[in-house]
Amino acid sequence: MNTDQVIAHIKDNNVQKIKFAFADIDGILRGKVISKQKFLDGLQGGYGFCDVVFGWDSTDTPYDNVEVTGWHSGYPDKQCYIDLSTFRMIPWEDNVPFFIADYTGPDKNALDVCPRSLLKKTIAECDELGYVAQFAQEFEWFNFYETPQSLQHKGFRNLEPLSSGMFGYSILRPSQNRSFYNDLFDKLTQYQIPIEGLHTETGPGVYEAAIHHAPTLEAADMAVLFKTAVKEIASQHGLTATFMAKWNENLPGCSGHIHQSLWSADGGKNLFYNGTDLNKMSELHKQYLAGQLYCMPHLLPMYAPTINSYKRLVEGAWAPTTITWAIDNRTTALRVINTVEKNTRLETRIPGSDTNPYLAIAAALASGLYGIKNKLNLDIAATKGNGYENKSNGVLHNNLFDAATAMQNSPVAKELFGDGFVKHFTQTRLWEHKQYAKSVSDWELKRYFEGI
């Protein structure tokens, strides 16, 4: 629907309430339910929203180290704006209208720390270069027969998974849980998040879904909405879904791989493909890939944003640890898929399911464009065999503190995303480290409580 059609739909269908939301720095949706009249009144001037949403962490604890807002500013309102092109109906909530918002105003000025606004700036740079980027994100996540109340009561221990055992690509398990499984596929598609594939992964109660590719902003919107939608659908089945990167040390982690390609302005030609090249890669593709390799250590927190992210990025856990690439190799950071022309693409394998899709996709696109604009040569050879053993081009930081510190001091990160965003984002990541560093874990209690 265009703008006039959306407004007409709201007016003509006796709609009394509208839900809208935007993503905070962690990719968590924050929003409201508003009346029809408030919705119509704010379409031009926006909606005042307390800017604490960019001044607190995922537990609503205010940061003590950011400048964008805080006790020093009094936590005022900032204007957010609904994007009418994101209109969809929520099928599991009696078809309540839903919209995505961000902090880019009609004058195109944007709040530096708004993730969706940041991605829109990166897309504009891609447009200026004459390319149309297509993206898709896929997610793995675990499902449990738990509620928010039971999780608290159990202290997040001894949880009951949706199914038992390690049974990847099972046909049996989905059939045993067909009501939930079918609701996921059908209702997500009705919610304009078309699912390309849905299956079990290896692990108790773990699923993987691939979302259909789309233009960059639409793909990021679908990825952000996917995580909350899955949690809401799971809740209706008495389940809790988690998108932690690694919820259990003895089980595989959960990925959030990003697939991407660049196309001609008319969308008719995949610019990553060259049939005469040994690896069927165009020069543009090689430059894009070289840009991601070069920028990877400068932008790692945008791919791996939490303390928990780095528990997944360990050797032998189906997640990369080295700055590597290869053709169809799942042990490297970047995987080139070149089976047929229309599907030729690059898969960035660092992100886990805990990523903020707007930031992870922005990092992937911006660093790829950096390689194109600077005509970087792909001097790093494709890895043959085990990517964990190829440390010739360096390794990824293995913890959030080092990764965030590197990004904070990186001129490359500031060139790509500006001083304001880099300062704010890295401060929030260092805050995460600070909260973790002062905590006392179960591991410490078990190891030291009696014997030390």
Tab-separated table of C-alpha atoms in Angstrom:
chain	number	residue	atom	x	y	z
A	1	MET	CA	0.000	0.000	0.000
A	2	ASN	CA	1.069	3.584	-0.625
A	3	THR	CA	0.658	6.322	1.987
A	4	ASP	CA	-2.854	7.300	0.949
A	5	GLN	CA	-3.986	3.672	0.908
A	6	VAL	CA	-2.606	3.037	4.405
A	7	ILE	CA	-4.386	6.079	5.810
A	8	ALA	CA	-7.594	5.113	4.012
A	9	HIS	CA	-7.353	1.590	5.433
A	10	ILE	CA	-7.022	2.940	8.970
A	11	LYS	CA	-9.947	5.333	8.513
A	12	ASP	CA	-12.256	2.988	6.604
A	13	ASN	CA	-11.862	-0.163	8.715
A	14	ASN	CA	-12.873	1.199	12.093
A	15	VAL	CA	-9.318	0.762	13.403
A	16	GLN	CA	-9.182	2.011	16.993
A	17	LYS	CA	-5.600	1.205	17.956
A	18	ILE	CA	-2.233	0.976	16.220
A	19	LYS	CA	0.992	-0.549	17.453
A	20	PHE	CA	4.375	0.852	16.459
A	21	ALA	CA	7.938	0.173	17.579
A	22	PHE	CA	11.566	0.948	16.858
A	23	ALA	CA	14.789	-0.871	17.693
A	24	ASP	CA	17.067	0.352	20.473
A	25	ILE	CA	20.849	-0.053	20.440
A	26	ASP	CA	20.531	-3.758	21.347
A	27	GLY	CA	17.940	-4.406	18.642
A	28	ILE	CA	15.154	-4.727	21.222
A	29	LEU	CA	11.833	-3.362	19.996
A	30	ARG	CA	10.493	-0.475	22.066
A	31	GLY	CA	7.064	0.902	21.238
A	32	LYS	CA	3.503	1.816	22.125
A	33	VAL	CA	-0.102	1.169	21.280
A	34	ILE	CA	-1.715	4.453	20.258
A	35	SER	CA	-5.172	5.607	19.235
A	36	LYS	CA	-6.196	6.181	15.639
A	37	GLN	CA	-6.318	9.936	16.169
A	38	LYS	CA	-2.844	10.093	17.719
A	39	PHE	CA	-1.541	8.028	14.815
A	40	LEU	CA	-3.039	10.405	12.245
A	41	ASP	CA	-1.950	13.518	14.137
A	42	GLY	CA	1.693	12.414	14.306
A	43	LEU	CA	2.265	11.320	10.736
A	44	GLN	CA	4.036	14.557	9.793
A	45	GLY	CA	5.459	15.875	13.045
A	46	GLY	CA	6.340	12.566	14.659
A	47	TYR	CA	5.699	11.168	18.108
A	48	GLY	CA	7.486	12.229	21.261
A	49	PHE	CA	9.248	9.304	22.903
A	50	CYS	CA	11.420	9.492	26.023
A	51	ASP	CA	15.024	9.249	24.856
A	52	VAL	CA	15.891	6.996	27.787
A	53	VAL	CA	15.399	4.183	25.255
A	54	PHE	CA	18.890	5.082	24.008
A	55	GLY	CA	20.168	5.743	27.514
A	56	TRP	CA	19.618	2.393	29.194
A	57	ASP	CA	20.657	-1.185	28.604
A	58	SER	CA	18.643	-4.319	27.863
A	59	THR	CA	17.575	-4.531	31.521
A	60	ASP	CA	16.427	-0.863	31.615
A	61	THR	CA	19.418	0.124	33.767
A	62	PRO	CA	20.587	3.654	32.834
A	63	TYR	CA	24.082	3.913	31.377
A	64	ASP	CA	26.491	6.066	33.345
A	65	ASN	CA	28.838	6.759	30.460
A	66	VAL	CA	26.870	8.071	27.453
A	67	GLU	CA	26.281	11.649	26.346
A	68	VAL	CA	23.197	11.378	24.138
A	69	THR	CA	20.905	11.376	27.174
A	70	GLY	CA	20.995	10.815	30.910
A	71	TRP	CA	20.379	12.419	34.267
A	72	HIS	CA	22.441	15.351	32.962
A	73	SER	CA	19.841	16.053	30.243
A	74	GLY	CA	16.713	15.132	32.192
A	75	TYR	CA	15.697	12.398	29.741
A	76	PRO	CA	13.584	14.570	27.390
A	77	ASP	CA	11.444	13.409	24.489
A	78	LYS	CA	12.874	12.997	21.023
A	79	GLN	CA	10.719	12.712	17.926
A	80	CYS	CA	10.382	9.350	16.251
A	81	TYR	CA	8.627	8.909	12.933
A	82	ILE	CA	6.524	6.039	11.636
A	83	ASP	CA	7.516	4.574	8.273
A	84	LEU	CA	4.183	3.925	6.556
A	85	SER	CA	5.813	1.558	4.064
A	86	THR	CA	6.297	-0.946	6.903
A	87	PHE	CA	2.550	-1.387	7.457
A	88	ARG	CA	1.500	-4.926	8.276
A	89	MET	CA	-1.208	-6.645	10.329
A	90	ILE	CA	-0.347	-8.782	13.357
A	91	PRO	CA	-2.131	-12.095	12.666
A	92	TRP	CA	-1.790	-13.444	16.220
A	93	GLU	CA	-3.247	-10.236	17.706
A	94	ASP	CA	-6.563	-10.020	15.860
A	95	ASN	CA	-4.873	-8.237	12.959
A	96	VAL	CA	-3.851	-5.096	14.836
A	97	PRO	CA	-2.018	-2.711	12.441
A	98	PHE	CA	1.713	-2.461	13.087
A	99	PHE	CA	4.402	-0.032	11.871
A	100	ILE	CA	8.150	0.351	12.313
A	101	ALA	CA	9.487	3.726	13.365
A	102	ASP	CA	12.914	5.341	13.555
A	103	TYR	CA	14.514	8.674	14.370
A	104	THR	CA	14.945	10.100	10.873
A	105	GLY	CA	12.759	13.163	10.393
A	106	PRO	CA	11.138	14.505	7.222
A	107	ASP	CA	14.194	16.746	6.724
A	108	LYS	CA	16.356	13.573	6.606
A	109	ASN	CA	18.217	14.613	9.755
A	110	ALA	CA	18.633	11.616	12.023
A	111	LEU	CA	19.564	10.811	15.585
A	112	ASP	CA	23.129	9.460	15.425
A	113	VAL	CA	22.453	6.541	17.745
A	114	CYS	CA	19.291	5.215	16.067
A	115	PRO	CA	20.243	1.867	14.462
A	116	ARG	CA	17.655	1.984	11.671
A	117	SER	CA	18.594	5.557	10.808
A	118	LEU	CA	22.258	4.521	10.676
A	119	LEU	CA	21.459	1.746	8.214
A	120	LYS	CA	19.459	4.155	6.038
A	121	LYS	CA	22.551	6.369	5.713
A	122	THR	CA	24.618	3.383	4.581
A	123	ILE	CA	21.950	2.411	2.041
A	124	ALA	CA	22.009	5.962	0.671
A	125	GLU	CA	25.757	5.602	0.048
A	126	CYS	CA	25.099	2.348	-1.793
A	127	ASP	CA	22.435	4.046	-3.901
A	128	GLU	CA	24.840	6.864	-4.786
A	129	LEU	CA	27.299	4.294	-6.101
A	130	GLY	CA	24.567	2.915	-8.352
A	131	TYR	CA	24.047	-0.453	-6.668
A	132	VAL	CA	20.995	-2.171	-5.255
A	133	ALA	CA	21.902	-4.380	-2.305
A	134	GLN	CA	19.934	-7.500	-1.445
A	135	PHE	CA	20.207	-8.980	2.041
A	136	ALA	CA	18.792	-11.829	4.072
A	137	GLN	CA	19.473	-12.948	7.620
A	138	GLU	CA	18.950	-16.425	9.003
A	139	PHE	CA	18.516	-17.283	12.684
A	140	GLU	CA	18.938	-20.237	15.003
A	141	TRP	CA	17.218	-20.231	18.383
A	142	PHE	CA	16.227	-22.572	21.220
A	143	ASN	CA	12.665	-23.159	22.445
A	144	PHE	CA	11.657	-24.215	25.967
A	145	TYR	CA	8.543	-25.266	27.820
A	146	GLU	CA	9.003	-22.284	30.128
A	147	THR	CA	7.353	-18.964	30.919
A	148	PRO	CA	8.905	-15.707	32.152
A	149	GLN	CA	7.700	-16.692	35.620
A	150	SER	CA	9.126	-20.233	35.541
A	151	LEU	CA	12.462	-18.933	34.244
A	152	GLN	CA	12.748	-16.633	37.246
A	153	HIS	CA	11.550	-19.320	39.648
A	154	LYS	CA	14.133	-21.799	38.326
A	155	GLY	CA	16.909	-19.222	38.191
A	156	PHE	CA	17.336	-20.073	34.479
A	157	ARG	CA	18.522	-23.593	35.397
A	158	ASN	CA	17.126	-27.056	34.660
A	159	LEU	CA	15.044	-25.781	31.764
A	160	GLU	CA	12.792	-28.114	29.771
A	161	PRO	CA	13.511	-27.940	26.024
A	162	LEU	CA	10.820	-28.267	23.372
A	163	SER	CA	12.347	-31.579	22.274
A	164	SER	CA	15.162	-33.783	23.494
A	165	GLY	CA	18.409	-34.894	21.945
A	166	MET	CA	20.543	-33.767	19.012
A	167	PHE	CA	18.377	-34.098	15.904
A	168	GLY	CA	19.298	-31.638	13.151
A	169	TYR	CA	17.167	-31.541	9.999
A	170	SER	CA	14.641	-33.814	11.662
A	171	ILE	CA	11.352	-34.537	9.947
A	172	LEU	CA	10.032	-36.243	13.073
A	173	ARG	CA	10.463	-33.411	15.594
A	174	PRO	CA	8.467	-30.771	13.662
A	175	SER	CA	5.657	-33.270	13.233
A	176	GLN	CA	5.609	-33.884	16.980
A	177	ASN	CA	5.303	-30.120	17.542
A	178	ARG	CA	3.346	-29.346	14.392
A	179	SER	CA	0.976	-26.776	15.902
A	180	PHE	CA	3.856	-24.507	16.922
A	181	TYR	CA	5.908	-25.311	13.827
A	182	ASN	CA	3.058	-24.570	11.420
A	183	ASP	CA	2.133	-21.391	13.284
A	184	LEU	CA	5.694	-20.148	12.922
A	185	PHE	CA	5.794	-20.717	9.172
A	186	ASP	CA	2.254	-19.552	8.407
A	187	LYS	CA	1.927	-16.565	10.739
A	188	LEU	CA	5.367	-15.179	10.005
A	189	THR	CA	4.546	-15.273	6.306
A	190	GLN	CA	1.196	-13.568	6.976
A	191	TYR	CA	3.173	-10.952	8.929
A	192	GLN	CA	5.160	-10.186	5.763
A	193	ILE	CA	8.221	-12.078	6.941
A	194	PRO	CA	8.366	-14.733	4.202
A	195	ILE	CA	10.236	-17.809	5.382
A	196	GLU	CA	12.402	-19.573	2.820
A	197	GLY	CA	13.094	-22.568	5.038
A	198	LEU	CA	12.424	-23.762	8.581
A	199	HIS	CA	14.008	-26.818	10.183
A	200	THR	CA	15.468	-28.231	13.376
A	201	GLU	CA	19.154	-27.694	14.087
A	202	THR	CA	21.372	-29.947	16.137
A	203	GLY	CA	20.458	-29.525	19.782
A	204	PRO	CA	17.424	-29.973	22.035
A	205	GLY	CA	14.564	-27.740	20.928
A	206	VAL	CA	16.562	-25.660	18.471
A	207	TYR	CA	15.154	-24.355	15.164
A	208	GLU	CA	16.663	-22.496	12.252
A	209	ALA	CA	14.807	-20.211	9.856
A	210	ALA	CA	16.008	-18.520	6.678
A	211	ILE	CA	14.153	-15.340	5.758
A	212	HIS	CA	13.658	-14.591	2.066
A	213	HIS	CA	16.064	-11.999	0.652
A	214	ALA	CA	14.911	-8.425	0.064
A	215	PRO	CA	16.274	-4.901	-0.463
A	216	THR	CA	18.506	-3.945	2.479
A	217	LEU	CA	16.163	-1.950	4.713
A	218	GLU	CA	13.256	-4.312	4.180
A	219	ALA	CA	15.517	-7.276	4.967
A	220	ALA	CA	16.715	-5.660	8.195
A	221	ASP	CA	13.144	-4.778	9.197
A	222	MET	CA	12.062	-8.375	8.679
A	223	ALA	CA	15.009	-9.672	10.701
A	224	VAL	CA	14.282	-7.357	13.624
A	225	LEU	CA	10.579	-8.197	13.596
A	226	PHE	CA	11.293	-11.917	13.212
A	227	LYS	CA	12.880	-12.270	16.641
A	228	THR	CA	10.039	-10.591	18.531
A	229	ALA	CA	7.395	-12.321	16.399
A	230	VAL	CA	8.876	-15.753	17.172
A	231	LYS	CA	8.840	-14.955	20.894
A	232	GLU	CA	5.204	-13.833	20.737
A	233	ILE	CA	4.078	-16.886	18.756
A	234	ALA	CA	6.051	-19.176	21.092
A	235	SER	CA	4.366	-17.590	24.105
A	236	GLN	CA	0.956	-18.503	22.716
A	237	HIS	CA	2.084	-22.137	22.775
A	238	GLY	CA	3.369	-21.976	26.352
A	239	LEU	CA	6.957	-21.704	25.152
A	240	THR	CA	9.859	-19.314	25.543
A	241	ALA	CA	12.248	-18.730	22.654
A	242	THR	CA	15.778	-17.475	23.257
A	243	PHE	CA	18.105	-15.835	20.765
A	244	MET	CA	21.159	-15.894	23.017
A	245	ALA	CA	24.284	-16.653	21.016
A	246	LYS	CA	25.262	-19.461	23.402
A	247	TRP	CA	22.855	-20.449	26.154
A	248	ASN	CA	24.686	-23.633	27.193
A	249	GLU	CA	28.416	-24.337	27.108
A	250	ASN	CA	27.821	-27.955	26.083
A	251	LEU	CA	25.598	-27.184	23.100
A	252	PRO	CA	26.200	-25.427	19.764
A	253	GLY	CA	25.646	-21.695	19.614
A	254	CYS	CA	22.983	-19.849	17.623
A	255	SER	CA	23.975	-18.054	14.455
A	256	GLY	CA	22.533	-15.052	12.670
A	257	HIS	CA	24.384	-15.345	9.359
A	258	ILE	CA	23.960	-12.528	6.841
A	259	HIS	CA	23.646	-13.196	3.091
A	260	GLN	CA	24.208	-10.334	0.661
A	261	SER	CA	24.754	-9.397	-2.968
A	262	LEU	CA	24.883	-6.256	-5.110
A	263	TRP	CA	22.702	-5.852	-8.196
A	264	SER	CA	22.418	-3.412	-11.074
A	265	ALA	CA	20.197	-0.378	-10.558
A	266	ASP	CA	17.379	-2.023	-12.514
A	267	GLY	CA	17.731	-5.183	-10.418
A	268	GLY	CA	18.363	-7.347	-13.459
A	269	LYS	CA	22.020	-8.305	-13.047
A	270	ASN	CA	23.856	-9.863	-10.119
A	271	LEU	CA	27.045	-7.795	-9.965
A	272	PHE	CA	28.828	-10.363	-7.795
A	273	TYR	CA	28.917	-12.954	-10.598
A	274	ASN	CA	31.494	-13.458	-13.317
A	275	GLY	CA	31.208	-16.778	-15.129
A	276	THR	CA	34.727	-16.522	-16.616
A	277	ASP	CA	36.463	-16.168	-13.248
A	278	LEU	CA	37.910	-19.246	-11.560
A	279	ASN	CA	35.654	-18.706	-8.531
A	280	LYS	CA	32.858	-17.089	-10.596
A	281	MET	CA	33.481	-13.838	-8.690
A	282	SER	CA	33.379	-10.422	-10.301
A	283	GLU	CA	36.025	-7.816	-9.471
A	284	LEU	CA	33.323	-5.906	-7.596
A	285	HIS	CA	32.619	-8.980	-5.487
A	286	LYS	CA	36.309	-9.359	-4.671
A	287	GLN	CA	36.597	-5.704	-3.647
A	288	TYR	CA	33.473	-6.005	-1.500
A	289	LEU	CA	34.841	-9.120	0.187
A	290	ALA	CA	38.240	-7.501	0.704
A	291	GLY	CA	36.505	-4.565	2.382
A	292	GLN	CA	34.761	-6.866	4.836
A	293	LEU	CA	38.014	-8.653	5.667
A	294	TYR	CA	39.792	-5.339	6.212
A	295	CYS	CA	37.057	-3.758	8.340
A	296	MET	CA	36.189	-6.885	10.335
A	297	PRO	CA	38.397	-6.200	13.405
A	298	HIS	CA	37.301	-2.537	13.423
A	299	LEU	CA	33.566	-3.346	13.546
A	300	LEU	CA	33.394	-6.650	15.435
A	301	PRO	CA	31.004	-5.432	18.199
A	302	MET	CA	28.395	-4.652	15.534
A	303	TYR	CA	28.470	-8.371	14.649
A	304	ALA	CA	29.093	-9.673	18.180
A	305	PRO	CA	27.493	-7.153	20.572
A	306	THR	CA	27.174	-9.006	23.883
A	307	ILE	CA	29.384	-10.735	26.424
A	308	ASN	CA	27.689	-13.959	25.409
A	309	SER	CA	28.496	-13.468	21.694
A	310	TYR	CA	32.094	-14.475	22.283
A	311	LYS	CA	31.152	-17.767	23.966
A	312	ARG	CA	29.930	-18.799	20.518
A	313	LEU	CA	33.007	-17.575	18.605
A	314	VAL	CA	35.244	-20.468	19.637
A	315	GLU	CA	37.050	-23.138	17.653
A	316	GLY	CA	35.036	-26.122	16.529
A	317	ALA	CA	31.656	-24.586	17.361
A	318	TRP	CA	30.456	-23.845	13.798
A	319	ALA	CA	31.366	-20.167	14.252
A	320	PRO	CA	34.484	-18.386	12.936
A	321	THR	CA	37.517	-17.297	14.945
A	322	THR	CA	39.833	-16.189	12.132
A	323	ILE	CA	39.809	-13.418	9.516
A	324	THR	CA	39.307	-15.738	6.556
A	325	TRP	CA	37.197	-16.423	3.494
A	326	ALA	CA	36.572	-19.409	1.277
A	327	ILE	CA	34.297	-20.918	-1.333
A	328	ASP	CA	31.460	-22.813	0.368
A	329	ASN	CA	33.367	-23.421	3.608
A	330	ARG	CA	31.571	-23.162	6.944
A	331	THR	CA	34.736	-22.781	9.034
A	332	THR	CA	35.661	-19.311	7.724
A	333	ALA	CA	34.360	-15.857	8.608
A	334	LEU	CA	33.166	-15.213	5.049
A	335	ARG	CA	31.699	-17.859	2.764
A	336	VAL	CA	31.219	-17.328	-0.968
A	337	ILE	CA	28.248	-19.169	-2.458
A	338	ASN	CA	28.498	-19.359	-6.247
A	339	THR	CA	26.419	-22.337	-7.385
A	340	VAL	CA	24.333	-20.407	-9.940
A	341	GLU	CA	24.386	-16.796	-11.120
A	342	LYS	CA	21.150	-15.594	-9.542
A	343	ASN	CA	22.103	-17.056	-6.145
A	344	THR	CA	25.748	-15.937	-6.070
A	345	ARG	CA	26.289	-14.129	-2.819
A	346	LEU	CA	28.503	-13.577	0.219
A	347	GLU	CA	27.635	-15.026	3.611
A	348	THR	CA	29.013	-13.206	6.655
A	349	ARG	CA	29.182	-15.897	9.332
A	350	ILE	CA	30.355	-13.935	12.386
A	351	PRO	CA	26.943	-12.686	13.627
A	352	GLY	CA	25.054	-14.721	16.169
A	353	SER	CA	21.318	-14.643	16.709
A	354	ASP	CA	21.850	-11.993	19.414
A	355	THR	CA	22.769	-9.317	16.879
A	356	ASN	CA	20.901	-6.107	16.237
A	357	PRO	CA	20.129	-6.732	12.532
A	358	TYR	CA	20.253	-3.026	11.646
A	359	LEU	CA	23.794	-2.713	12.993
A	360	ALA	CA	25.079	-6.060	11.722
A	361	ILE	CA	23.753	-5.427	8.216
A	362	ALA	CA	25.051	-1.843	8.279
A	363	ALA	CA	28.509	-3.142	9.219
A	364	ALA	CA	28.468	-5.716	6.418
A	365	LEU	CA	27.288	-3.274	3.750
A	366	ALA	CA	29.474	-0.344	4.831
A	367	SER	CA	32.638	-2.425	4.957
A	368	GLY	CA	31.876	-4.016	1.594
A	369	LEU	CA	31.359	-0.580	0.053
A	370	TYR	CA	34.601	0.553	1.713
A	371	GLY	CA	36.408	-2.118	-0.263
A	372	ILE	CA	34.747	-0.987	-3.504
A	373	LYS	CA	35.372	2.722	-2.965
A	374	ASN	CA	39.031	2.097	-2.087
A	375	LYS	CA	39.438	-0.558	-4.804
A	376	LEU	CA	40.935	-2.986	-2.301
A	377	ASN	CA	42.628	-6.022	-3.771
A	378	LEU	CA	41.642	-9.440	-2.509
A	379	ASP	CA	45.203	-10.317	-1.548
A	380	ILE	CA	44.179	-12.931	1.017
A	381	ALA	CA	43.957	-16.367	-0.535
A	382	ALA	CA	40.839	-18.452	-0.115
A	383	THR	CA	41.184	-20.873	2.776
A	384	LYS	CA	41.479	-24.532	1.900
A	385	GLY	CA	40.236	-26.882	4.590
A	386	ASN	CA	39.965	-25.899	8.255
A	387	GLY	CA	39.538	-22.155	8.694
A	388	TYR	CA	40.296	-22.381	12.410
A	389	GLU	CA	43.883	-23.313	11.579
A	390	ASN	CA	44.457	-20.446	9.131
A	391	LYS	CA	45.612	-17.556	11.313
A	392	SER	CA	47.778	-15.921	8.668
A	393	ASN	CA	45.542	-12.848	8.437
A	394	GLY	CA	44.834	-12.618	12.156
A	395	VAL	CA	42.142	-13.770	14.538
A	396	LEU	CA	38.986	-12.166	15.879
A	397	HIS	CA	38.969	-10.610	19.326
A	398	ASN	CA	37.763	-13.204	21.801
A	399	ASN	CA	35.946	-10.881	24.205
A	400	LEU	CA	33.709	-7.824	24.110
A	401	PHE	CA	36.075	-5.512	26.013
A	402	ASP	CA	38.925	-5.871	23.515
A	403	ALA	CA	36.573	-5.702	20.527
A	404	ALA	CA	34.807	-2.564	21.797
A	405	THR	CA	38.077	-0.863	22.718
A	406	ALA	CA	39.454	-1.556	19.244
A	407	MET	CA	36.335	-0.110	17.627
A	408	GLN	CA	36.353	2.913	19.948
A	409	ASN	CA	39.879	3.791	18.797
A	410	SER	CA	39.355	2.901	15.141
A	411	PRO	CA	39.558	5.665	12.523
A	412	VAL	CA	37.954	3.227	10.061
A	413	ALA	CA	34.849	2.798	12.257
A	414	LYS	CA	34.553	6.587	12.632
A	415	GLU	CA	34.953	7.097	8.904
A	416	LEU	CA	32.159	4.637	8.175
A	417	PHE	CA	29.667	5.600	10.895
A	418	GLY	CA	30.721	8.935	12.419
A	419	ASP	CA	32.182	9.901	15.773
A	420	GLY	CA	28.780	10.251	17.458
A	421	PHE	CA	27.590	6.727	16.790
A	422	VAL	CA	30.951	5.062	17.415
A	423	LYS	CA	31.412	6.813	20.737
A	424	HIS	CA	27.905	6.011	21.943
A	425	PHE	CA	27.826	2.422	20.732
A	426	THR	CA	31.248	1.452	22.086
A	427	GLN	CA	30.453	3.069	25.429
A	428	THR	CA	27.345	0.909	25.680
A	429	ARG	CA	29.425	-2.192	24.891
A	430	LEU	CA	32.027	-1.257	27.522
A	431	TRP	CA	29.117	-0.826	29.955
A	432	GLU	CA	28.092	-4.403	29.179
A	433	HIS	CA	31.603	-5.552	30.038
A	434	LYS	CA	31.545	-3.550	33.274
A	435	GLN	CA	28.285	-5.188	34.377
A	436	TYR	CA	29.714	-8.624	33.597
A	437	ALA	CA	33.042	-7.984	35.309
A	438	LYS	CA	31.436	-7.208	38.673
A	439	SER	CA	29.038	-10.168	38.623
A	440	VAL	CA	29.607	-13.441	40.508
A	441	SER	CA	28.883	-16.471	38.341
A	442	ASP	CA	27.705	-19.983	39.159
A	443	TRP	CA	31.076	-21.199	37.901
A	444	GLU	CA	32.863	-19.142	40.565
A	445	LEU	CA	30.527	-20.342	43.313
A	446	LYS	CA	30.974	-24.004	42.391
A	447	ARG	CA	34.729	-23.677	42.045
A	448	TYR	CA	35.631	-21.511	45.014
A	449	PHE	CA	32.777	-21.454	47.565
A	450	GLU	CA	33.892	-24.378	49.704
A	451	GLY	CA	37.377	-25.375	48.648
A	452	ILE	CA	39.369	-22.169	48.291
